[in-house]
PDB file of C-alpha atoms in Angstrom:
ATOM      1  CA  MET A   1      10.755 -24.147  11.871  1.00  0.00           C
ATOM      2  CA  GLU A   2       8.233 -25.558   9.438  1.00  0.00           C
ATOM      3  CA  ALA A   3       6.593 -27.641  12.199  1.00  0.00           C
ATOM      4  CA  HIS A   4       5.869 -24.409  14.107  1.00  0.00           C
ATOM      5  CA  PHE A   5       3.918 -22.967  11.185  1.00  0.00           C
ATOM      6  CA  ARG A   6       1.216 -25.540  10.618  1.00  0.00           C
ATOM      7  CA  MET A   7      -2.519 -25.158  10.248  1.00  0.00           C
ATOM      8  CA  ASN A   8      -4.593 -28.346  10.348  1.00  0.00           C
ATOM      9  CA  GLY A   9      -1.550 -30.207   9.027  1.00  0.00           C
ATOM     10  CA  SER A  10      -0.896 -27.573   6.341  1.00  0.00           C
ATOM     11  CA  SER A  11       2.562 -25.985   6.327  1.00  0.00           C
ATOM     12  CA  LEU A  12       3.096 -22.271   5.731  1.00  0.00           C
ATOM     13  CA  LYS A  13       4.883 -21.389   2.499  1.00  0.00           C
ATOM     14  CA  ILE A  14       5.728 -17.811   1.528  1.00  0.00           C
ATOM     15  CA  PHE A  15       6.904 -16.814  -1.948  1.00  0.00           C
ATOM     16  CA  THR A  16       7.548 -13.562  -3.766  1.00  0.00           C
ATOM     17  CA  GLY A  17       7.940 -12.279  -7.281  1.00  0.00           C
ATOM     18  CA  ASN A  18      10.324  -9.540  -8.363  1.00  0.00           C
ATOM     19  CA  SER A  19       8.323  -6.451  -7.364  1.00  0.00           C
ATOM     20  CA  ASN A  20       9.507  -6.054  -3.776  1.00  0.00           C
ATOM     21  CA  PRO A  21      11.746  -8.920  -2.594  1.00  0.00           C
ATOM     22  CA  VAL A  22      13.255  -6.783   0.187  1.00  0.00           C
ATOM     23  CA  LEU A  23       9.839  -6.416   1.830  1.00  0.00           C
ATOM     24  CA  ALA A  24       9.102 -10.132   1.395  1.00  0.00           C
ATOM     25  CA  LYS A  25      12.358 -11.072   3.142  1.00  0.00           C
ATOM     26  CA  ALA A  26      11.615  -8.604   5.947  1.00  0.00           C
ATOM     27  CA  ILE A  27       8.142 -10.115   6.413  1.00  0.00           C
ATOM     28  CA  CYS A  28       9.596 -13.606   6.680  1.00  0.00           C
ATOM     29  CA  GLN A  29      12.271 -12.416   9.093  1.00  0.00           C
ATOM     30  CA  SER A  30       9.650 -10.729  11.291  1.00  0.00           C
ATOM     31  CA  ILE A  31       7.796 -14.012  11.868  1.00  0.00           C
ATOM     32  CA  GLY A  32      10.758 -16.380  11.668  1.00  0.00           C
ATOM     33  CA  ALA A  33       9.557 -18.184   8.555  1.00  0.00           C
ATOM     34  CA  PRO A  34      11.738 -19.058   5.556  1.00  0.00           C
ATOM     35  CA  LEU A  35      11.138 -17.436   2.179  1.00  0.00           C
ATOM     36  CA  GLY A  36      10.210 -20.129  -0.311  1.00  0.00           C
ATOM     37  CA  GLN A  37      12.350 -20.884  -3.334  1.00  0.00           C
ATOM     38  CA  ALA A  38      10.855 -19.999  -6.702  1.00  0.00           C
ATOM     39  CA  THR A  39      12.274 -19.158 -10.117  1.00  0.00           C
ATOM     40  CA  VAL A  40      10.574 -16.075 -11.570  1.00  0.00           C
ATOM     41  CA  THR A  41      12.270 -14.932 -14.772  1.00  0.00           C
ATOM     42  CA  ALA A  42      11.408 -13.763 -18.277  1.00  0.00           C
ATOM     43  CA  PHE A  43      12.002 -15.205 -21.725  1.00  0.00           C
ATOM     44  CA  PRO A  44      13.831 -12.966 -24.223  1.00  0.00           C
ATOM     45  CA  ASP A  45      10.503 -11.781 -25.656  1.00  0.00           C
ATOM     46  CA  GLY A  46       9.327 -10.632 -22.202  1.00  0.00           C
ATOM     47  CA  GLU A  47       7.043 -13.561 -21.342  1.00  0.00           C
ATOM     48  CA  THR A  48       7.168 -14.480 -17.653  1.00  0.00           C
ATOM     49  CA  PHE A  49       8.334 -17.928 -16.595  1.00  0.00           C
ATOM     50  CA  VAL A  50       7.649 -19.291 -13.101  1.00  0.00           C
ATOM     51  CA  LYS A  51       8.743 -22.482 -11.393  1.00  0.00           C
ATOM     52  CA  ILE A  52       8.154 -23.185  -7.714  1.00  0.00           C
ATOM     53  CA  ASP A  53      11.294 -24.980  -6.603  1.00  0.00           C
ATOM     54  CA  GLU A  54       9.901 -26.902  -3.629  1.00  0.00           C
ATOM     55  CA  ASN A  55       7.004 -29.157  -2.746  1.00  0.00           C
ATOM     56  CA  ILE A  56       3.831 -27.214  -1.821  1.00  0.00           C
ATOM     57  CA  ARG A  57       1.238 -29.987  -2.100  1.00  0.00           C
ATOM     58  CA  GLY A  58      -1.376 -29.327   0.565  1.00  0.00           C
ATOM     59  CA  ALA A  59       0.434 -26.189   1.775  1.00  0.00           C
ATOM     60  CA  ASP A  60      -0.960 -22.835   2.886  1.00  0.00           C
ATOM     61  CA  VAL A  61       0.712 -20.575   0.305  1.00  0.00           C
ATOM     62  CA  PHE A  62       1.169 -16.800   0.531  1.00  0.00           C
ATOM     63  CA  ILE A  63       2.491 -14.960  -2.549  1.00  0.00           C
ATOM     64  CA  ILE A  64       3.776 -11.448  -1.832  1.00  0.00           C
ATOM     65  CA  GLN A  65       3.711  -9.089  -4.791  1.00  0.00           C
ATOM     66  CA  SER A  66       3.063  -5.355  -5.071  1.00  0.00           C
ATOM     67  CA  SER A  67       1.791  -4.131  -8.421  1.00  0.00           C
ATOM     68  CA  CYS A  68       4.310  -1.304  -8.600  1.00  0.00           C
ATOM     69  CA  SER A  69       6.202  -0.165 -11.683  1.00  0.00           C
ATOM     70  CA  PRO A  70       6.276  -1.846 -14.143  1.00  0.00           C
ATOM     71  CA  ALA A  71       2.751  -2.591 -12.955  1.00  0.00           C
ATOM     72  CA  ASN A  72       1.568  -4.828 -15.784  1.00  0.00           C
ATOM     73  CA  HIS A  73       4.671  -7.019 -15.615  1.00  0.00           C
ATOM     74  CA  HIS A  74       4.426  -7.506 -11.857  1.00  0.00           C
ATOM     75  CA  ILE A  75       0.699  -8.252 -11.988  1.00  0.00           C
ATOM     76  CA  MET A  76       1.314 -10.921 -14.634  1.00  0.00           C
ATOM     77  CA  GLU A  77       4.056 -12.414 -12.448  1.00  0.00           C
ATOM     78  CA  LEU A  78       1.516 -12.667  -9.632  1.00  0.00           C
ATOM     79  CA  PHE A  79      -1.146 -14.292 -11.816  1.00  0.00           C
ATOM     80  CA  ILE A  80       1.316 -16.853 -13.131  1.00  0.00           C
ATOM     81  CA  MET A  81       2.721 -17.626  -9.659  1.00  0.00           C
ATOM     82  CA  ILE A  82      -0.818 -18.188  -8.364  1.00  0.00           C
ATOM     83  CA  ASP A  83      -1.573 -20.501 -11.296  1.00  0.00           C
ATOM     84  CA  ALA A  84       1.659 -22.417 -10.667  1.00  0.00           C
ATOM     85  CA  ALA A  85       0.759 -22.851  -6.991  1.00  0.00           C
ATOM     86  CA  ARG A  86      -2.765 -24.013  -7.856  1.00  0.00           C
ATOM     87  CA  ARG A  87      -1.455 -26.580 -10.319  1.00  0.00           C
ATOM     88  CA  ALA A  88       1.053 -27.759  -7.681  1.00  0.00           C
ATOM     89  CA  SER A  89      -1.907 -28.653  -5.425  1.00  0.00           C
ATOM     90  CA  ALA A  90      -1.551 -25.938  -2.787  1.00  0.00           C
ATOM     91  CA  GLN A  91      -4.364 -26.184  -0.238  1.00  0.00           C
ATOM     92  CA  ARG A  92      -4.949 -22.416   0.002  1.00  0.00           C
ATOM     93  CA  ILE A  93      -3.408 -19.522  -1.938  1.00  0.00           C
ATOM     94  CA  THR A  94      -3.401 -16.013  -0.483  1.00  0.00           C
ATOM     95  CA  ALA A  95      -2.375 -13.170  -2.775  1.00  0.00           C
ATOM     96  CA  VAL A  96      -0.572 -10.600  -0.625  1.00  0.00           C
ATOM     97  CA  LEU A  97      -0.667  -7.223  -2.372  1.00  0.00           C
ATOM     98  CA  PRO A  98       0.860  -4.571  -0.085  1.00  0.00           C
ATOM     99  CA  PHE A  99       0.012  -2.149  -2.904  1.00  0.00           C
ATOM    100  CA  TYR A 100      -3.033  -2.973  -5.058  1.00  0.00           C
ATOM    101  CA  GLY A 101      -2.477  -1.417  -8.444  1.00  0.00           C
ATOM    102  CA  TYR A 102      -5.245  -0.102 -10.710  1.00  0.00           C
ATOM    103  CA  ALA A 103      -7.218   0.812  -7.555  1.00  0.00           C
ATOM    104  CA  ARG A 104      -7.807   4.347  -8.859  1.00  0.00           C
ATOM    105  CA  GLN A 105      -9.826   2.897 -11.748  1.00  0.00           C
ATOM    106  CA  ASP A 106     -12.658   1.753  -9.490  1.00  0.00           C
ATOM    107  CA  ARG A 107     -15.671   3.285 -11.277  1.00  0.00           C
ATOM    108  CA  LYS A 108     -16.956   4.556 -14.620  1.00  0.00           C
ATOM    109  CA  ASP A 109     -16.368   8.289 -14.284  1.00  0.00           C
ATOM    110  CA  GLN A 110     -16.288   8.856 -18.051  1.00  0.00           C
ATOM    111  CA  PRO A 111     -18.103   7.272 -21.002  1.00  0.00           C
ATOM    112  CA  ARG A 112     -16.576   4.076 -22.448  1.00  0.00           C
ATOM    113  CA  VAL A 113     -13.916   3.507 -19.766  1.00  0.00           C
ATOM    114  CA  PRO A 114     -13.259   0.233 -17.921  1.00  0.00           C
ATOM    115  CA  ILE A 115     -13.449  -0.549 -14.203  1.00  0.00           C
ATOM    116  CA  THR A 116      -9.961  -2.006 -14.099  1.00  0.00           C
ATOM    117  CA  ALA A 117      -9.847  -2.539 -10.334  1.00  0.00           C
ATOM    118  CA  LYS A 118     -12.711  -5.007 -10.772  1.00  0.00           C
ATOM    119  CA  LEU A 119     -10.982  -6.656 -13.744  1.00  0.00           C
ATOM    120  CA  VAL A 120      -7.840  -7.250 -11.650  1.00  0.00           C
ATOM    121  CA  ALA A 121     -10.015  -8.745  -8.904  1.00  0.00           C
ATOM    122  CA  ASN A 122     -11.629 -11.114 -11.411  1.00  0.00           C
ATOM    123  CA  LEU A 123      -8.253 -12.163 -12.793  1.00  0.00           C
ATOM    124  CA  LEU A 124      -6.842 -12.876  -9.331  1.00  0.00           C
ATOM    125  CA  VAL A 125      -9.737 -15.225  -8.624  1.00  0.00           C
ATOM    126  CA  ALA A 126      -9.531 -16.791 -12.092  1.00  0.00           C
ATOM    127  CA  ALA A 127      -5.818 -17.460 -11.578  1.00  0.00           C
ATOM    128  CA  GLY A 128      -6.619 -19.407  -8.419  1.00  0.00           C
ATOM    129  CA  ALA A 129      -6.317 -17.052  -5.445  1.00  0.00           C
ATOM    130  CA  THR A 130      -8.573 -18.119  -2.568  1.00  0.00           C
ATOM    131  CA  ARG A 131      -7.871 -15.102  -0.347  1.00  0.00           C
ATOM    132  CA  VAL A 132      -6.430 -11.583  -0.649  1.00  0.00           C
ATOM    133  CA  LEU A 133      -4.391  -9.602   1.882  1.00  0.00           C
ATOM    134  CA  THR A 134      -3.822  -5.953   1.033  1.00  0.00           C
ATOM    135  CA  MET A 135      -3.208  -2.555   2.626  1.00  0.00           C
ATOM    136  CA  ASP A 136      -4.817   0.898   2.361  1.00  0.00           C
ATOM    137  CA  LEU A 137      -6.884   0.471  -0.780  1.00  0.00           C
ATOM    138  CA  HIS A 138      -7.482   3.672  -2.714  1.00  0.00           C
ATOM    139  CA  ALA A 139     -11.217   2.969  -2.409  1.00  0.00           C
ATOM    140  CA  GLN A 140     -12.487   0.615   0.274  1.00  0.00           C
ATOM    141  CA  GLN A 141     -15.382  -0.586  -1.875  1.00  0.00           C
ATOM    142  CA  ILE A 142     -12.829  -2.550  -3.930  1.00  0.00           C
ATOM    143  CA  GLN A 143     -13.157  -5.237  -1.239  1.00  0.00           C
ATOM    144  CA  GLY A 144     -16.656  -5.803  -2.612  1.00  0.00           C
ATOM    145  CA  PHE A 145     -15.222  -6.559  -6.059  1.00  0.00           C
ATOM    146  CA  PHE A 146     -14.103  -9.958  -4.716  1.00  0.00           C
ATOM    147  CA  ASP A 147     -16.195 -13.057  -4.018  1.00  0.00           C
ATOM    148  CA  ILE A 148     -13.363 -14.434  -1.874  1.00  0.00           C
ATOM    149  CA  PRO A 149     -12.250 -13.216   1.592  1.00  0.00           C
ATOM    150  CA  VAL A 150     -10.275  -9.956   1.663  1.00  0.00           C
ATOM    151  CA  ASP A 151      -8.218  -8.852   4.668  1.00  0.00           C
ATOM    152  CA  HIS A 152      -7.685  -5.103   4.408  1.00  0.00           C
ATOM    153  CA  LEU A 153      -4.987  -3.656   6.680  1.00  0.00           C
ATOM    154  CA  TYR A 154      -4.212  -0.024   7.468  1.00  0.00           C
ATOM    155  CA  ALA A 155      -0.782   1.571   7.761  1.00  0.00           C
ATOM    156  CA  SER A 156      -2.045   3.975  10.441  1.00  0.00           C
ATOM    157  CA  PRO A 157      -0.526   2.020  13.378  1.00  0.00           C
ATOM    158  CA  VAL A 158       2.907   2.347  11.737  1.00  0.00           C
ATOM    159  CA  PHE A 159       2.470   6.099  11.193  1.00  0.00           C
ATOM    160  CA  PHE A 160       1.117   6.639  14.703  1.00  0.00           C
ATOM    161  CA  ASP A 161       4.102   4.843  16.229  1.00  0.00           C
ATOM    162  CA  TYR A 162       6.518   7.029  14.256  1.00  0.00           C
ATOM    163  CA  LEU A 163       4.732  10.257  15.139  1.00  0.00           C
ATOM    164  CA  LYS A 164       4.514   9.317  18.809  1.00  0.00           C
ATOM    165  CA  ASN A 165       8.145   8.301  19.218  1.00  0.00           C
ATOM    166  CA  HIS A 166       9.992  10.540  16.765  1.00  0.00           C
ATOM    167  CA  LYS A 167       8.005  13.719  16.252  1.00  0.00           C
ATOM    168  CA  LYS A 168       6.925  16.270  18.830  1.00  0.00           C
ATOM    169  CA  LEU A 169       4.308  18.238  16.938  1.00  0.00           C
ATOM    170  CA  GLU A 170       2.552  20.333  19.584  1.00  0.00           C
ATOM    171  CA  LYS A 171       0.523  22.592  17.295  1.00  0.00           C
ATOM    172  CA  LEU A 172      -0.712  19.832  15.022  1.00  0.00           C
ATOM    173  CA  ILE A 173      -3.493  20.033  12.455  1.00  0.00           C
ATOM    174  CA  ILE A 174      -4.512  17.231  10.101  1.00  0.00           C
ATOM    175  CA  ILE A 175      -5.214  18.264   6.514  1.00  0.00           C
ATOM    176  CA  SER A 176      -6.617  16.188   3.686  1.00  0.00           C
ATOM    177  CA  PRO A 177      -4.986  17.321   0.412  1.00  0.00           C
ATOM    178  CA  ASP A 178      -8.286  16.709  -1.368  1.00  0.00           C
ATOM    179  CA  VAL A 179     -11.947  16.347  -0.436  1.00  0.00           C
ATOM    180  CA  GLY A 180     -11.964  12.620  -1.267  1.00  0.00           C
ATOM    181  CA  GLY A 181      -9.510  11.825   1.519  1.00  0.00           C
ATOM    182  CA  MET A 182     -11.521  13.465   4.297  1.00  0.00           C
ATOM    183  CA  LYS A 183     -12.648  10.200   5.892  1.00  0.00           C
ATOM    184  CA  MET A 184      -9.098   8.917   6.301  1.00  0.00           C
ATOM    185  CA  ALA A 185      -7.847  12.308   7.537  1.00  0.00           C
ATOM    186  CA  ALA A 186     -10.732  12.503  10.026  1.00  0.00           C
ATOM    187  CA  ALA A 187      -9.702   9.159  11.536  1.00  0.00           C
ATOM    188  CA  TYR A 188      -6.160  10.462  12.090  1.00  0.00           C
ATOM    189  CA  ALA A 189      -7.436  13.731  13.536  1.00  0.00           C
ATOM    190  CA  ASP A 190      -9.683  11.870  15.967  1.00  0.00           C
ATOM    191  CA  MET A 191      -6.883   9.586  17.149  1.00  0.00           C
ATOM    192  CA  LEU A 192      -4.347  12.392  17.523  1.00  0.00           C
ATOM    193  CA  GLY A 193      -6.816  14.822  19.071  1.00  0.00           C
ATOM    194  CA  ALA A 194      -6.000  17.399  16.400  1.00  0.00           C
ATOM    195  CA  PRO A 195      -8.221  19.772  14.388  1.00  0.00           C
ATOM    196  CA  LEU A 196      -9.121  18.823  10.827  1.00  0.00           C
ATOM    197  CA  GLY A 197      -9.137  20.714   7.540  1.00  0.00           C
ATOM    198  CA  TYR A 198      -8.843  20.128   3.819  1.00  0.00           C
ATOM    199  CA  VAL A 199      -7.565  21.637   0.611  1.00  0.00           C
ATOM    200  CA  ALA A 200      -9.856  21.883  -2.398  1.00  0.00           C
ATOM    201  CA  LYS A 201      -7.987  21.142  -5.619  1.00  0.00           C
ATOM    202  CA  ARG A 202      -8.565  21.371  -9.346  1.00  0.00           C
ATOM    203  CA  ARG A 203      -6.919  18.786 -11.579  1.00  0.00           C
ATOM    204  CA  VAL A 204      -5.610  20.398 -14.758  1.00  0.00           C
ATOM    205  CA  SER A 205      -4.096  17.212 -16.203  1.00  0.00           C
ATOM    206  CA  SER A 206      -2.895  13.799 -15.059  1.00  0.00           C
ATOM    207  CA  THR A 207       0.366  15.375 -13.867  1.00  0.00           C
ATOM    208  CA  HIS A 208      -0.695  18.896 -12.882  1.00  0.00           C
ATOM    209  CA  VAL A 209      -2.905  19.935  -9.953  1.00  0.00           C
ATOM    210  CA  GLU A 210      -3.879  23.351  -8.615  1.00  0.00           C
ATOM    211  CA  ALA A 211      -4.802  23.897  -4.956  1.00  0.00           C
ATOM    212  CA  VAL A 212      -7.582  26.486  -5.035  1.00  0.00           C
ATOM    213  CA  ASN A 213      -8.910  26.822  -1.488  1.00  0.00           C
ATOM    214  CA  LEU A 214      -8.281  25.885   2.141  1.00  0.00           C
ATOM    215  CA  VAL A 215     -10.721  25.022   4.901  1.00  0.00           C
ATOM    216  CA  GLY A 216      -9.040  25.234   8.317  1.00  0.00           C
ATOM    217  CA  GLU A 217      -6.765  27.591  10.248  1.00  0.00           C
ATOM    218  CA  VAL A 218      -3.087  26.693   9.732  1.00  0.00           C
ATOM    219  CA  GLU A 219      -1.168  29.852  10.671  1.00  0.00           C
ATOM    220  CA  GLY A 220       1.702  28.881  12.990  1.00  0.00           C
ATOM    221  CA  MET A 221       0.612  25.218  12.927  1.00  0.00           C
ATOM    222  CA  ASP A 222       2.472  21.983  12.158  1.00  0.00           C
ATOM    223  CA  VAL A 223       0.482  20.472   9.295  1.00  0.00           C
ATOM    224  CA  LEU A 224       0.255  16.744   8.655  1.00  0.00           C
ATOM    225  CA  MET A 225      -1.379  15.833   5.343  1.00  0.00           C
ATOM    226  CA  ILE A 226      -2.855  12.341   5.027  1.00  0.00           C
ATOM    227  CA  ASP A 227      -3.245  10.412   1.775  1.00  0.00           C
ATOM    228  CA  ASP A 228      -3.170   6.803   0.588  1.00  0.00           C
ATOM    229  CA  MET A 229      -0.743   7.213  -2.318  1.00  0.00           C
ATOM    230  CA  THR A 230       1.309   9.662  -4.351  1.00  0.00           C
ATOM    231  CA  GLU A 231       2.824   9.244  -7.785  1.00  0.00           C
ATOM    232  CA  THR A 232       3.619  12.650  -9.252  1.00  0.00           C
ATOM    233  CA  ALA A 233       3.381  14.454  -5.866  1.00  0.00           C
ATOM    234  CA  GLY A 234       1.334  17.123  -7.661  1.00  0.00           C
ATOM    235  CA  THR A 235      -1.503  17.136  -5.131  1.00  0.00           C
ATOM    236  CA  LEU A 236       0.862  17.162  -2.138  1.00  0.00           C
ATOM    237  CA  THR A 237       3.179  19.905  -3.362  1.00  0.00           C
ATOM    238  CA  ALA A 238       0.335  22.132  -4.575  1.00  0.00           C
ATOM    239  CA  ALA A 239      -1.384  21.776  -1.195  1.00  0.00           C
ATOM    240  CA  ALA A 240       1.892  22.330   0.682  1.00  0.00           C
ATOM    241  CA  LYS A 241       2.516  25.534  -1.261  1.00  0.00           C
ATOM    242  CA  LEU A 242      -0.922  26.880  -0.359  1.00  0.00           C
ATOM    243  CA  LEU A 243      -0.486  25.876   3.296  1.00  0.00           C
ATOM    244  CA  LYS A 244       2.873  27.635   3.541  1.00  0.00           C
ATOM    245  CA  GLU A 245       1.351  30.739   1.933  1.00  0.00           C
ATOM    246  CA  ARG A 246      -1.351  30.675   4.634  1.00  0.00           C
ATOM    247  CA  GLY A 247       1.296  30.669   7.375  1.00  0.00           C
ATOM    248  CA  ALA A 248       1.871  26.989   8.240  1.00  0.00           C
ATOM    249  CA  ALA A 249       5.066  26.519  10.283  1.00  0.00           C
ATOM    250  CA  THR A 250       5.846  23.061   8.856  1.00  0.00           C
ATOM    251  CA  VAL A 251       4.109  20.829   6.335  1.00  0.00           C
ATOM    252  CA  ARG A 252       4.527  17.042   6.325  1.00  0.00           C
ATOM    253  CA  ALA A 253       2.675  14.304   4.493  1.00  0.00           C
ATOM    254  CA  ALA A 254       1.984  10.720   5.576  1.00  0.00           C
ATOM    255  CA  VAL A 255       1.298   8.614   2.495  1.00  0.00           C
ATOM    256  CA  THR A 256       1.055   4.817   2.572  1.00  0.00           C
ATOM    257  CA  HIS A 257       2.139   4.069  -0.997  1.00  0.00           C
ATOM    258  CA  GLY A 258       5.003   6.183  -2.334  1.00  0.00           C
ATOM    259  CA  VAL A 259       4.907   5.112  -5.985  1.00  0.00           C
ATOM    260  CA  LEU A 260       6.939   8.117  -7.046  1.00  0.00           C
ATOM    261  CA  ASN A 261       7.982   8.727 -10.650  1.00  0.00           C
ATOM    262  CA  GLU A 262      10.450  11.300 -11.990  1.00  0.00           C
ATOM    263  CA  HIS A 263       7.848  14.090 -11.825  1.00  0.00           C
ATOM    264  CA  GLY A 264       7.290  13.242  -8.177  1.00  0.00           C
ATOM    265  CA  PHE A 265      10.964  13.288  -7.232  1.00  0.00           C
ATOM    266  CA  ALA A 266      11.489  16.590  -9.045  1.00  0.00           C
ATOM    267  CA  ARG A 267       8.566  18.197  -7.222  1.00  0.00           C
ATOM    268  CA  LEU A 268       9.735  16.958  -3.839  1.00  0.00           C
ATOM    269  CA  LYS A 269      13.216  18.286  -4.535  1.00  0.00           C
ATOM    270  CA  ASN A 270      12.002  21.766  -5.464  1.00  0.00           C
ATOM    271  CA  GLY A 271       8.781  21.928  -3.476  1.00  0.00           C
ATOM    272  CA  PRO A 272       7.771  23.236  -0.057  1.00  0.00           C
ATOM    273  CA  LEU A 273       7.136  19.871   1.648  1.00  0.00           C
ATOM    274  CA  ASP A 274       9.270  19.501   4.812  1.00  0.00           C
ATOM    275  CA  GLU A 275       8.957  15.704   5.006  1.00  0.00           C
ATOM    276  CA  LEU A 276       7.253  12.868   3.163  1.00  0.00           C
ATOM    277  CA  ILE A 277       6.558   9.908   5.454  1.00  0.00           C
ATOM    278  CA  THR A 278       5.786   6.739   3.526  1.00  0.00           C
ATOM    279  CA  THR A 279       6.119   2.959   3.788  1.00  0.00           C
ATOM    280  CA  ASP A 280       7.920   0.134   2.014  1.00  0.00           C
ATOM    281  CA  THR A 281       4.784  -1.335   0.393  1.00  0.00           C
ATOM    282  CA  THR A 282       6.639  -0.447  -2.813  1.00  0.00           C
ATOM    283  CA  PRO A 283      10.409  -0.031  -3.250  1.00  0.00           C
ATOM    284  CA  ILE A 284      11.476   3.588  -2.942  1.00  0.00           C
ATOM    285  CA  ASP A 285      14.845   5.308  -3.367  1.00  0.00           C
ATOM    286  CA  THR A 286      14.878   8.421  -1.184  1.00  0.00           C
ATOM    287  CA  ARG A 287      17.556  10.061  -3.394  1.00  0.00           C
ATOM    288  CA  GLY A 288      18.688  12.195  -0.464  1.00  0.00           C
ATOM    289  CA  LEU A 289      15.300  13.912  -0.292  1.00  0.00           C
ATOM    290  CA  PRO A 290      13.364  14.451   2.968  1.00  0.00           C
ATOM    291  CA  ILE A 291      11.620  11.081   2.621  1.00  0.00           C
ATOM    292  CA  THR A 292      11.194   8.804   5.635  1.00  0.00           C
ATOM    293  CA  VAL A 293      10.389   5.168   4.807  1.00  0.00           C
ATOM    294  CA  LEU A 294       8.677   3.100   7.523  1.00  0.00           C
ATOM    295  CA  SER A 295       8.416  -0.685   7.312  1.00  0.00           C
ATOM    296  CA  VAL A 296       5.071  -2.470   7.261  1.00  0.00           C
ATOM    297  CA  ALA A 297       6.800  -5.882   7.321  1.00  0.00           C
ATOM    298  CA  PRO A 298       5.959  -6.646  10.993  1.00  0.00           C
ATOM    299  CA  LEU A 299       2.305  -5.713  10.412  1.00  0.00           C
ATOM    300  CA  LEU A 300       1.981  -7.875   7.292  1.00  0.00           C
ATOM    301  CA  GLY A 301       3.925 -10.655   8.989  1.00  0.00           C
ATOM    302  CA  GLN A 302       1.506 -10.725  11.916  1.00  0.00           C
ATOM    303  CA  ALA A 303      -1.416 -10.775   9.493  1.00  0.00           C
ATOM    304  CA  ILE A 304       0.055 -13.734   7.607  1.00  0.00           C
ATOM    305  CA  SER A 305       0.646 -15.615  10.871  1.00  0.00           C
ATOM    306  CA  ARG A 306      -2.912 -14.973  12.040  1.00  0.00           C
ATOM    307  CA  ILE A 307      -4.496 -15.925   8.721  1.00  0.00           C
ATOM    308  CA  HIS A 308      -2.406 -19.100   8.663  1.00  0.00           C
ATOM    309  CA  GLY A 309      -3.566 -19.942  12.175  1.00  0.00           C
ATOM    310  CA  ASN A 310      -7.213 -19.076  11.411  1.00  0.00           C
ATOM    311  CA  GLU A 311      -7.081 -16.240  13.954  1.00  0.00           C
ATOM    312  CA  SER A 312      -8.679 -12.800  13.832  1.00  0.00           C
ATOM    313  CA  VAL A 313      -6.698  -9.911  12.351  1.00  0.00           C
ATOM    314  CA  THR A 314      -8.864  -7.284  14.068  1.00  0.00           C
ATOM    315  CA  GLY A 315      -6.238  -6.667  16.739  1.00  0.00           C
ATOM    316  CA  LEU A 316      -3.860  -5.354  14.092  1.00  0.00           C
ATOM    317  CA  PHE A 317      -6.090  -2.295  13.654  1.00  0.00           C
ATOM    318  CA  GLN A 318      -5.609  -1.148  17.252  1.00  0.00           C
ATOM    319  CA  ILE A 319      -3.414   1.863  17.952  1.00  0.00           C
ATOM    320  CA  LYS A 320      -1.310   1.611  21.088  1.00  0.00           C
ATOM    321  CA  GLY A 321      -0.162   4.518  23.187  1.00  0.00           C
ATOM    322  CA  PHE A 322      -2.814   7.078  22.170  1.00  0.00           C
TER     323      PHE A 322
END
């Protein structure tokens, strides 16, 4: 198996921390590669300890780690695993972040605040990463925070496949739950041949959002809201409530990163959203709620195979069947 995955004499090695081992195993299974053996534990005081339990000298190493909750702990695991791989003489180290945490802190929008997305980028490079593979960044300009190659994938092919094969939404309209997501929503609307609209919102606090206005005609329509991530589900449920009040027949949301907390689960349980469609970039327990989890493992697996073989990943952006 190892002989099949070689690039200029460099063997493919895939490792994972503790953030999302299920996804890492699914990625390896999708491309027929073994998951590397590594010890990633913590000392009693919380310090992370890493030991790579196999020879990786001269190897092409991929470390899969989402920065989901607890975000700081999982990011430190990733930094330390990268440093361990660098000191073990890996030829190339690709940090695979299905979910790139701190991406919302991508600019100075208030006095005396940091740009933490840039800080994380600097720390990844300082730790020894020579390449980054990630998916649906909250802000695409984050790619420019790196001075190393960044492969940025989109979950849209996975969502399109699900909608095509499992949902017959004849009166479909695409809605962005906020003005900032209009570009992403417009891409979905163009591909699906559906009209486009958006909800204007007002953020009251970090956990409370009010939907104040709607642009678009939704009466009798099947609404699909598009967003990159949800944590408290405040934006989605507030928008869904307004859409239902304006006569929408059904309201669904397709969100790449479902980093739901207790506020989010409570709102989904009591709110008007008919279905939340998300992916396994972060672990998610559906808790019997109308949450559909799609796997991005085959997509990430293909990307890893192509990067390892020095092939283009452009073909992974193509949508088939539309």
